[in-house]
Coordinates of C-alpha atoms and ligand atoms in Angstrom, one line a residue:
M1 CA 25.2 23.2 15.8
D2 CA 25.5 23.2 11.7
M3 CA 24.1 21.9 8.8
Q4 CA 27.6 21.4 7.0
D5 CA 29.5 19.7 10.1
I6 CA 26.4 17.0 10.2
I7 CA 26.7 16.9 5.7
I8 CA 30.7 16.4 6.4
T9 CA 29.8 13.6 9.5
K10 CA 27.7 11.4 7.2
R11 CA 29.9 12.4 3.8
D12 CA 33.1 10.4 6.4
G13 CA 31.1 7.5 7.0
G14 CA 30.6 8.8 10.6
K15 CA 27.0 8.3 12.6
L16 CA 25.2 10.8 13.4
S17 CA 24.1 11.8 16.9
R18 CA 20.1 12.3 17.6
E19 CA 20.5 15.8 18.1
Q20 CA 21.9 16.1 14.7
I21 CA 19.1 14.2 13.5
E22 CA 16.7 16.4 15.2
Y23 CA 18.4 19.5 14.7
F24 CA 18.7 18.7 10.7
V25 CA 14.0 17.3 10.4
K26 CA 13.5 20.3 12.6
G27 CA 15.3 22.6 10.5
C28 CA 13.6 20.9 7.6
A29 CA 10.0 21.0 8.7
A30 CA 10.6 24.7 9.2
G31 CA 11.8 25.4 6.0
A32 CA 15.2 27.1 7.7
I33 CA 17.8 24.4 5.5
P34 CA 18.2 25.1 2.2
D35 CA 16.9 22.4 -0.3
Y36 CA 20.6 21.9 -1.2
Q37 CA 22.0 21.1 2.2
T38 CA 19.1 18.4 2.8
A39 CA 19.6 17.3 -0.7
A40 CA 23.6 17.0 0.0
L41 CA 23.1 15.1 3.1
L42 CA 20.3 12.7 1.7
M43 CA 22.7 11.8 -0.8
A44 CA 25.8 10.9 2.0
I45 CA 23.0 9.1 4.0
Y46 CA 22.1 7.2 0.6
L47 CA 25.7 6.5 0.2
N48 CA 26.8 5.7 3.5
K49 CA 23.8 4.4 4.8
M50 CA 22.6 4.6 8.4
D51 CA 22.7 2.1 11.7
R52 CA 19.2 1.1 12.9
E53 CA 19.9 3.6 15.8
E54 CA 20.0 6.6 13.6
T55 CA 17.2 4.9 11.9
V56 CA 15.3 5.1 15.2
A57 CA 16.2 8.5 16.0
L58 CA 14.9 10.0 11.9
T59 CA 11.6 8.0 12.4
D60 CA 10.9 9.5 15.6
A61 CA 12.3 13.3 14.7
M62 CA 10.4 12.4 11.3
L63 CA 7.1 11.9 13.5
R64 CA 7.1 14.4 16.2
S65 CA 7.7 17.3 13.1
G66 CA 4.1 17.4 12.9
D67 CA 0.2 16.1 14.3
R68 CA -0.2 13.0 15.8
L69 CA -3.8 11.4 16.0
D70 CA -5.1 10.6 19.2
L71 CA -6.8 7.2 19.2
S72 CA -7.0 6.8 22.7
G73 CA -10.6 7.7 22.6
I74 CA -11.6 4.2 20.7
R75 CA -11.7 1.1 22.5
G76 CA -9.5 -1.8 22.0
V77 CA -6.3 -2.4 20.4
K78 CA -6.0 -0.9 17.5
V79 CA -4.1 -2.9 14.7
D80 CA -3.1 -1.1 11.2
K81 CA -2.0 -2.4 8.3
H82 CA 0.4 -1.0 6.0
S83 CA 1.9 -2.3 2.4
T84 CA 4.8 -1.1 0.9
G85 CA 3.4 -0.6 -2.4
G86 CA 2.4 -2.9 -5.1
V87 CA -0.1 -3.3 -8.2
G88 CA -3.7 -3.8 -7.6
D89 CA -3.2 -4.0 -3.6
T90 CA -6.9 -4.3 -2.3
T91 CA -6.1 -6.2 1.2
T92 CA -7.3 -2.9 2.8
L93 CA -11.1 -3.3 2.1
I94 CA -10.8 -6.9 2.6
A95 CA -8.9 -7.9 5.3
G96 CA -10.4 -4.6 6.9
P97 CA -14.0 -5.6 7.2
L98 CA -12.1 -9.3 7.9
A99 CA -10.2 -8.1 11.2
A100 CA -13.2 -5.5 12.0
A101 CA -16.2 -8.8 11.8
C102 CA -13.4 -10.5 14.5
G103 CA -14.0 -7.8 17.0
V104 CA -10.4 -5.7 16.1
P105 CA -11.0 -2.4 16.1
V106 CA -10.3 -0.7 12.6
A107 CA -9.3 2.7 12.4
K108 CA -7.6 3.5 9.4
M109 CA -6.2 7.1 8.2
S110 CA -5.0 6.2 4.5
G111 CA -3.2 8.6 1.6
R112 CA -5.0 9.5 -1.5
G113 CA -2.3 7.5 -4.1
L114 CA 0.4 8.8 -6.4
G115 CA 1.2 6.3 -9.2
F116 CA -0.2 3.3 -10.7
S117 CA -3.9 3.3 -9.4
G118 CA -4.9 5.1 -6.3
G119 CA -4.8 4.4 -3.1
T120 CA -7.9 3.2 -0.3
I121 CA -9.1 6.7 -0.2
D122 CA -9.5 6.4 -4.2
K123 CA -10.9 3.1 -4.5
L124 CA -13.6 4.1 -1.7
A125 CA -14.5 7.5 -3.5
S126 CA -15.3 5.4 -6.4
I127 CA -18.1 4.2 -4.6
P128 CA -21.4 6.9 -5.6
G129 CA -22.3 8.8 -2.2
F130 CA -19.4 7.4 0.0
R131 CA -17.7 10.3 2.1
T132 CA -14.1 10.2 2.7
A133 CA -13.4 12.7 5.1
L134 CA -14.2 12.4 8.5
T135 CA -13.3 14.5 11.5
E136 CA -11.1 13.1 13.7
E137 CA -14.7 12.9 16.0
A138 CA -16.5 11.0 13.4
F139 CA -13.8 8.7 12.7
R140 CA -13.6 7.9 16.4
D141 CA -17.4 7.4 16.9
Q142 CA -17.9 5.5 14.1
V143 CA -14.9 2.6 15.2
N144 CA -16.6 2.8 18.4
R145 CA -20.1 1.8 16.7
I146 CA -19.2 -0.1 13.7
G147 CA -15.7 -1.2 14.7
I148 CA -14.2 0.1 11.0
A149 CA -14.1 3.4 9.8
V150 CA -11.6 4.8 6.9
T151 CA -10.8 8.4 6.5
G152 CA -8.4 10.2 4.5
Q153 CA -5.7 12.2 6.2
T154 CA -6.4 14.4 8.8
G155 CA -3.8 16.6 9.9
V156 CA -0.4 17.4 9.5
I157 CA 0.8 14.4 9.5
A158 CA 5.3 14.5 9.4
P159 CA 5.7 17.4 6.8
A160 CA 9.8 16.6 7.6
D161 CA 8.8 13.2 6.0
K162 CA 7.0 15.6 3.1
K163 CA 9.2 17.6 2.3
I164 CA 12.1 15.2 2.4
Y165 CA 10.4 12.4 0.0
A166 CA 9.8 15.5 -2.8
L167 CA 13.7 15.7 -2.5
R168 CA 14.3 12.2 -2.2
D169 CA 12.5 11.9 -5.4
V170 CA 14.6 14.1 -7.5
T171 CA 17.7 13.2 -6.6
G172 CA 17.7 9.8 -6.8
T173 CA 17.9 9.0 -3.3
V174 CA 14.4 6.7 -2.8
E175 CA 15.8 3.5 -2.9
N176 CA 17.7 3.7 0.8
M177 CA 16.3 1.0 3.4
S178 CA 16.6 3.7 6.7
L179 CA 15.1 6.6 4.3
I180 CA 12.4 3.9 2.9
A181 CA 11.7 2.7 6.7
S182 CA 11.8 5.9 8.4
S183 CA 8.5 7.6 5.7
I184 CA 6.9 4.8 6.1
M185 CA 6.9 4.4 10.1
S186 CA 6.8 7.9 11.1
K187 CA 3.7 8.6 9.0
K188 CA 2.7 4.9 10.4
L189 CA 3.5 5.7 14.3
A190 CA 1.8 9.4 14.1
A191 CA -1.3 7.8 12.5
G192 CA -2.1 6.7 16.4
S193 CA -2.5 2.4 16.2
D194 CA -1.0 0.1 18.8
A195 CA 0.3 -2.6 16.5
I196 CA 1.5 -2.1 13.1
L197 CA 1.5 -4.9 10.7
L198 CA 3.9 -4.4 7.4
D199 CA 3.5 -5.9 4.3
V200 CA 6.7 -5.8 2.3
K201 CA 6.3 -5.8 -1.3
C202 CA 9.2 -7.6 -3.1
G203 CA 9.7 -8.1 -6.6
G204 CA 9.5 -6.1 -10.4
G205 CA 6.2 -4.5 -9.4
A206 CA 7.9 -2.9 -6.1
F207 CA 10.5 -0.9 -4.3
M208 CA 12.1 -3.9 -3.0
K209 CA 13.3 -6.2 -5.7
D210 CA 14.5 -8.7 -4.1
R211 CA 14.0 -11.1 -1.6
Q212 CA 17.2 -10.0 1.0
A213 CA 16.4 -6.3 0.4
A214 CA 13.2 -6.7 1.3
R215 CA 14.1 -9.4 4.1
E216 CA 16.3 -6.6 5.3
L217 CA 13.5 -3.4 5.0
G218 CA 11.1 -5.6 7.3
E219 CA 13.5 -6.4 9.6
L220 CA 14.3 -2.9 9.8
M221 CA 11.0 -1.4 10.0
C222 CA 9.8 -3.7 12.9
G223 CA 12.8 -2.4 14.6
V224 CA 11.6 1.0 14.1
G225 CA 8.2 -0.1 15.3
R226 CA 9.4 -2.1 18.5
A227 CA 11.5 0.6 19.5
A228 CA 8.5 2.9 19.4
G229 CA 6.8 0.5 21.8
K230 CA 4.2 -1.4 19.1
R231 CA 4.0 -4.5 18.8
T232 CA 5.2 -5.1 14.9
V233 CA 4.9 -8.2 12.6
A234 CA 6.0 -7.6 8.8
A235 CA 5.4 -10.2 6.1
V236 CA 7.4 -10.1 2.8
T237 CA 4.9 -11.4 -0.5
A238 CA 5.3 -11.3 -3.4
M239 CA 5.0 -8.6 -5.7
D240 CA 5.8 -10.0 -9.8
Q241 CA 2.5 -10.2 -11.1
P242 CA -0.5 -7.7 -9.6
L243 CA -2.6 -8.8 -6.6
G244 CA -6.1 -10.7 -7.4
L245 CA -7.0 -9.4 -11.0
A246 CA -8.5 -6.0 -11.3
V247 CA -6.3 -2.6 -11.0
G248 CA -7.9 0.4 -10.9
N249 CA -10.4 2.0 -8.3
A250 CA -14.0 0.5 -9.2
L251 CA -12.8 -2.5 -10.8
E252 CA -10.6 -2.9 -7.0
V253 CA -14.1 -2.3 -5.2
K254 CA -15.7 -5.0 -7.2
E255 CA -12.7 -7.4 -6.7
A256 CA -13.1 -6.6 -3.0
I257 CA -16.9 -7.6 -3.1
R258 CA -16.3 -10.2 -4.8
T259 CA -13.5 -11.6 -2.9
L260 CA -15.6 -11.1 0.9
K261 CA -18.7 -13.1 -1.4
G262 CA -15.7 -15.9 -1.1
E263 CA -15.6 -15.6 -4.9
G264 CA -12.6 -13.9 -5.6
P265 CA -9.6 -15.0 -7.2
K266 CA -7.3 -17.2 -5.2
D267 CA -3.8 -14.8 -4.2
L268 CA -5.8 -12.2 -3.0
T269 CA -8.2 -14.1 -1.1
D270 CA -5.2 -15.8 0.7
L271 CA -3.2 -12.7 1.6
C272 CA -6.2 -11.2 2.6
V273 CA -6.9 -14.1 5.3
F274 CA -3.4 -14.3 6.2
L275 CA -3.0 -10.0 7.0
S276 CA -6.2 -11.0 8.4
G277 CA -5.2 -13.8 10.4
W278 CA -2.5 -11.3 11.9
M279 CA -4.7 -8.5 12.8
V280 CA -7.1 -10.2 14.7
C281 CA -3.9 -12.1 16.7
L282 CA -2.3 -8.3 17.3
G283 CA -5.2 -7.0 18.4
G284 CA -5.6 -9.5 21.1
A285 CA -9.1 -11.0 19.3
A286 CA -7.0 -14.6 19.3
P287 CA -3.9 -16.0 21.2
N288 CA -2.1 -17.2 18.4
Y289 CA -2.1 -16.4 14.5
E290 CA -3.1 -20.2 14.0
E291 CA -6.4 -18.4 15.6
G292 CA -6.7 -15.4 14.5
E293 CA -6.8 -17.3 10.8
R294 CA -9.2 -19.3 12.0
M295 CA -11.8 -16.6 12.7
T296 CA -10.6 -15.3 10.0
K297 CA -11.8 -17.8 7.7
A298 CA -15.2 -18.1 9.8
A299 CA -15.8 -14.3 8.8
L300 CA -15.4 -15.3 5.0
A301 CA -17.5 -18.5 5.2
S302 CA -20.8 -16.6 7.2
G303 CA -20.6 -13.5 4.9
Q304 CA -20.0 -11.4 8.3
G305 CA -16.9 -9.3 6.7
L306 CA -19.2 -8.6 3.6
A307 CA -21.9 -7.3 5.7
K308 CA -18.6 -5.0 8.1
L309 CA -17.9 -3.6 4.2
G310 CA -21.7 -2.5 3.9
E311 CA -21.7 -1.3 7.3
L312 CA -18.8 0.8 6.6
I313 CA -20.2 2.1 2.9
E314 CA -23.4 2.9 4.9
A315 CA -22.1 4.6 7.3
Q316 CA -19.8 6.9 5.4
G317 CA -22.9 7.9 3.0
G318 CA -21.5 5.7 0.4
D319 CA -25.0 3.9 -1.8
P320 CA -24.9 0.3 0.1
R321 CA -26.5 -1.5 -2.7
V322 CA -23.4 -1.5 -4.7
I323 CA -22.6 -4.9 -2.9
D324 CA -25.1 -6.8 -4.9
D325 CA -25.4 -4.6 -7.8
P326 CA -21.8 -3.7 -9.2
A327 CA -23.4 -2.0 -12.7
L328 CA -23.8 1.0 -9.9
F329 CA -20.1 1.3 -10.1
P330 CA -18.8 3.9 -12.5
I331 CA -16.9 2.5 -15.6
S332 CA -14.9 4.2 -18.5
A333 CA -16.3 4.3 -21.4
A334 CA -13.1 3.4 -23.8
R335 CA -12.5 0.4 -24.0
R336 CA -9.8 -2.5 -25.7
K337 CA -9.3 -6.3 -25.3
I338 CA -5.6 -7.6 -25.4
R339 CA -5.3 -11.0 -26.9
A340 CA -2.2 -13.2 -26.9
Q341 CA -0.3 -13.8 -30.1
A342 CA 0.2 -17.1 -29.9
D343 CA -0.6 -20.3 -28.1
G344 CA 0.9 -21.4 -25.0
F345 CA 1.4 -20.3 -21.4
V346 CA 1.5 -17.2 -19.0
S347 CA 4.8 -17.1 -18.0
E348 CA 5.1 -13.4 -16.7
V349 CA 2.3 -10.3 -16.1
R350 CA 5.0 -7.8 -15.4
A351 CA 3.2 -5.7 -12.4
E352 CA 4.8 -2.5 -13.1
A353 CA 3.9 -2.4 -16.9
V354 CA 0.1 -3.4 -15.7
G355 CA 0.4 -0.7 -13.2
V356 CA 1.5 1.7 -16.1
A357 CA -1.0 1.1 -18.5
A358 CA -3.7 1.3 -15.7
R359 CA -2.4 5.0 -15.3
L360 CA -1.8 5.7 -18.4
A361 CA -5.9 4.4 -18.9
G362 CA -6.6 7.1 -16.1
A363 CA -6.5 5.2 -12.7
G364 CA -4.1 6.6 -11.4
R365 CA -1.9 10.3 -10.9
E366 CA 1.6 11.1 -11.9
T367 CA 1.4 14.5 -10.0
K368 CA -0.8 15.1 -7.0
D369 CA -3.0 17.1 -8.5
D370 CA -3.8 15.0 -11.1
E371 CA -8.0 14.0 -11.2
I372 CA -8.1 10.3 -11.6
D373 CA -11.3 8.6 -13.7
P374 CA -12.5 6.1 -11.0
G375 CA -14.1 3.9 -14.0
A376 CA -10.6 3.6 -15.5
G377 CA -8.2 0.1 -15.3
V378 CA -7.4 -3.2 -16.2
E379 CA -8.6 -6.8 -14.8
L380 CA -6.6 -9.8 -16.1
A381 CA -7.9 -12.5 -18.0
R382 CA -5.4 -14.4 -17.3
K383 CA -2.5 -15.1 -14.9
V384 CA 1.2 -16.6 -14.3
G385 CA 0.6 -20.2 -15.2
D386 CA -2.8 -20.1 -17.2
P387 CA -2.7 -21.3 -20.5
V388 CA -4.0 -19.7 -23.5
R389 CA -4.6 -19.5 -27.2
K390 CA -3.6 -17.3 -29.9
G391 CA -6.3 -14.9 -30.3
E392 CA -8.2 -15.4 -26.7
V393 CA -8.2 -12.9 -24.3
L394 CA -5.1 -11.9 -22.2
A395 CA -6.9 -8.5 -19.8
L396 CA -9.7 -6.1 -20.6
L397 CA -8.6 -2.5 -20.6
W398 CA -11.0 1.1 -19.6
A399 CA -9.8 4.5 -20.2
E400 CA -11.0 7.6 -19.6
D401 CA -10.8 8.4 -23.7
E402 CA -9.8 6.6 -27.2
E403 CA -6.5 8.9 -27.0
K404 CA -5.8 7.0 -23.6
A405 CA -6.5 3.9 -24.7
E406 CA -4.2 3.5 -27.3
A407 CA -1.9 5.2 -25.1
A408 CA -1.8 2.2 -22.5
R409 CA -2.5 -0.2 -24.9
P410 CA 0.5 -1.4 -26.3
V411 CA 1.5 -1.2 -23.1
L412 CA -0.8 -4.0 -21.0
Q413 CA 0.1 -6.1 -24.3
D414 CA 4.1 -6.4 -23.1
A415 CA 3.5 -7.0 -19.7
F416 CA 2.5 -10.7 -20.6
V417 CA 5.8 -12.7 -21.8
L418 CA 4.4 -16.4 -22.8
T419 CA 6.4 -19.6 -23.4
E420 CA 5.4 -22.8 -24.8
D421 CA 5.9 -25.2 -21.2
Q422 CA 3.8 -24.7 -17.7
P423 CA 5.7 -22.6 -15.4
A424 CA 5.6 -23.2 -11.8
E425 CA 2.7 -21.5 -9.7
P426 CA 4.6 -19.0 -8.1
P427 CA 5.0 -18.7 -4.2
L428 CA 2.9 -15.5 -2.7
L429 CA 3.1 -15.4 1.0
L430 CA 7.8 -15.4 1.0
E431 CA 8.7 -14.8 4.5
V432 CA 7.0 -13.4 7.5
I433 CA 9.3 -11.7 10.0
G434 CA 7.2 -12.7 13.8
E435 CA 7.5 -11.4 17.2
Ligands
URA501 N1 6.6 4.7 0.9 C1 6.8 6.2 1.7 O1 6.2 6.8 2.4 N2 7.9 6.5 1.7 C2 8.8 6.2 1.1 O2 10.1 6.2 1.3 C3 9.1 4.5 0.1 C4 7.6 4.5 0.2
CA502 CA1 -5.8 -6.3 -7.6

C-alpha cells in the first residue's frame, strides 16, 4: 500500500477501500505520514467527497486509533448526548440531571472547549471546588451511586482525529460532511455509551448554515452510529440566536440552575425537555419519546432534576450552596451595558457575533493553552421578537479587564439587528431524524 496511490484514487473521484482508509489513519496516528500527504488527501476528500461506506470505515479506523472507555461496569443503558456546537449551549447541565432523575445513567465525558465559551467541563469548573478530572473507577462508581458523573477526557481518545482535525483547521477542509461526521462519531463511539443522541445545530452560529446540510449531516451520523450497533437519534435545532440568555461559563451554570428551578428561558427549557425526553426513551426508562417527555416534565416540576444537579456538584467536590446562592460564583469586574440605538423590535441576535464577543471578553479560548475567565460572558436582555425602546438595555457584558470589555463591546452591539415590525418567533426544533 502506498499513500500516493490513495491520494490519486481520491483525486480522481474514486472510492477508497477499507484497507486504504485504515492504512492512512494508522500511519497518521503513528506520525508515519508527512503532513503534506495527509493535507493533500484531505483536500481530495473535501472536493470529491466520501460515501457512507467510506465514512463508516474512516470513523471505525479513527476510533481504533486510541483508547476506548469501558462503561460496562455501569448498570443500565448509557446514553450520550452530543451537540455539534452552538453559542450558549447549556443543555448538558440541564438535560443530563433531568434524564438521571428519570433513572437513566448519565456517564458524560466532555472535552474542554475551543471557541466562543468553554465546553461543559469549563462551565463546571466555574463552580467553587468542583473536580473535573475523575479516574475511570471514580467515574464509574459515581454513576452507579448517584446516576450521573461528568469528567474531562481520560486516556487518549481518537488521536488520529486530533492530528487530522489540526490539519483540516489550517487547510480549509473542515466543512465536509464525512470528515465532520467521522470526527464527531469516532470520539462518541470511543466514549463507550450504548446509545447516542445528537443535537445538530443549524444556522448562522453553527457549522451547518442551512437546513438541508444539517439534515444530511444528521442522517450521516445516525448511519455511522447504527453501523456501529448503537441506537442513534438526531435532532436538527436552530442556532441563529444564542440558546437561552447566558453565554459564558459561570453565567451558563447559573442559567442551568434557574432553568432546573423552572425559571429558565423558554427556548432553553423546551430544548432540554426535548433532549432529556429522548435520553429517557433511548435509555429504556420509557417505551417511547412521549412518555420520556412526560417523565422529564414531572422531574422538572418536582425539583428532582435540580436535586440531581446538586448531588452531582456535591459528589465532585463542588460547593452545593451555589444552588441557592448565585453570588458564590465568580463574576468579572469590567462591565458594559449594550443599549438600543432606536425604538423597534429585535429581528436578529446574531449568535456568532455574541459568541465572538464572549470570547473577546475572556469566556473562551482561541488556542488550547489560553486561560478562561470563568466570570466573563454575556447576558442577553432581549431576544428575537422582543420590543425595545431607544436607550434600553439589550445585553450585559462582563469582561476580564477594561481592555477586553472595550474589544468585545462593539462586536456585541453589532450582534443586534432592530426592525420596525415585529418578526415572528423563530422555530427552535426543526426536525427529528428518528429510528
Ligand atoms: N466537531 C468535531 O469534533 N469535529 C468536527 O469535524 C466538527 C465539529
Ligand atoms: Ca445559554
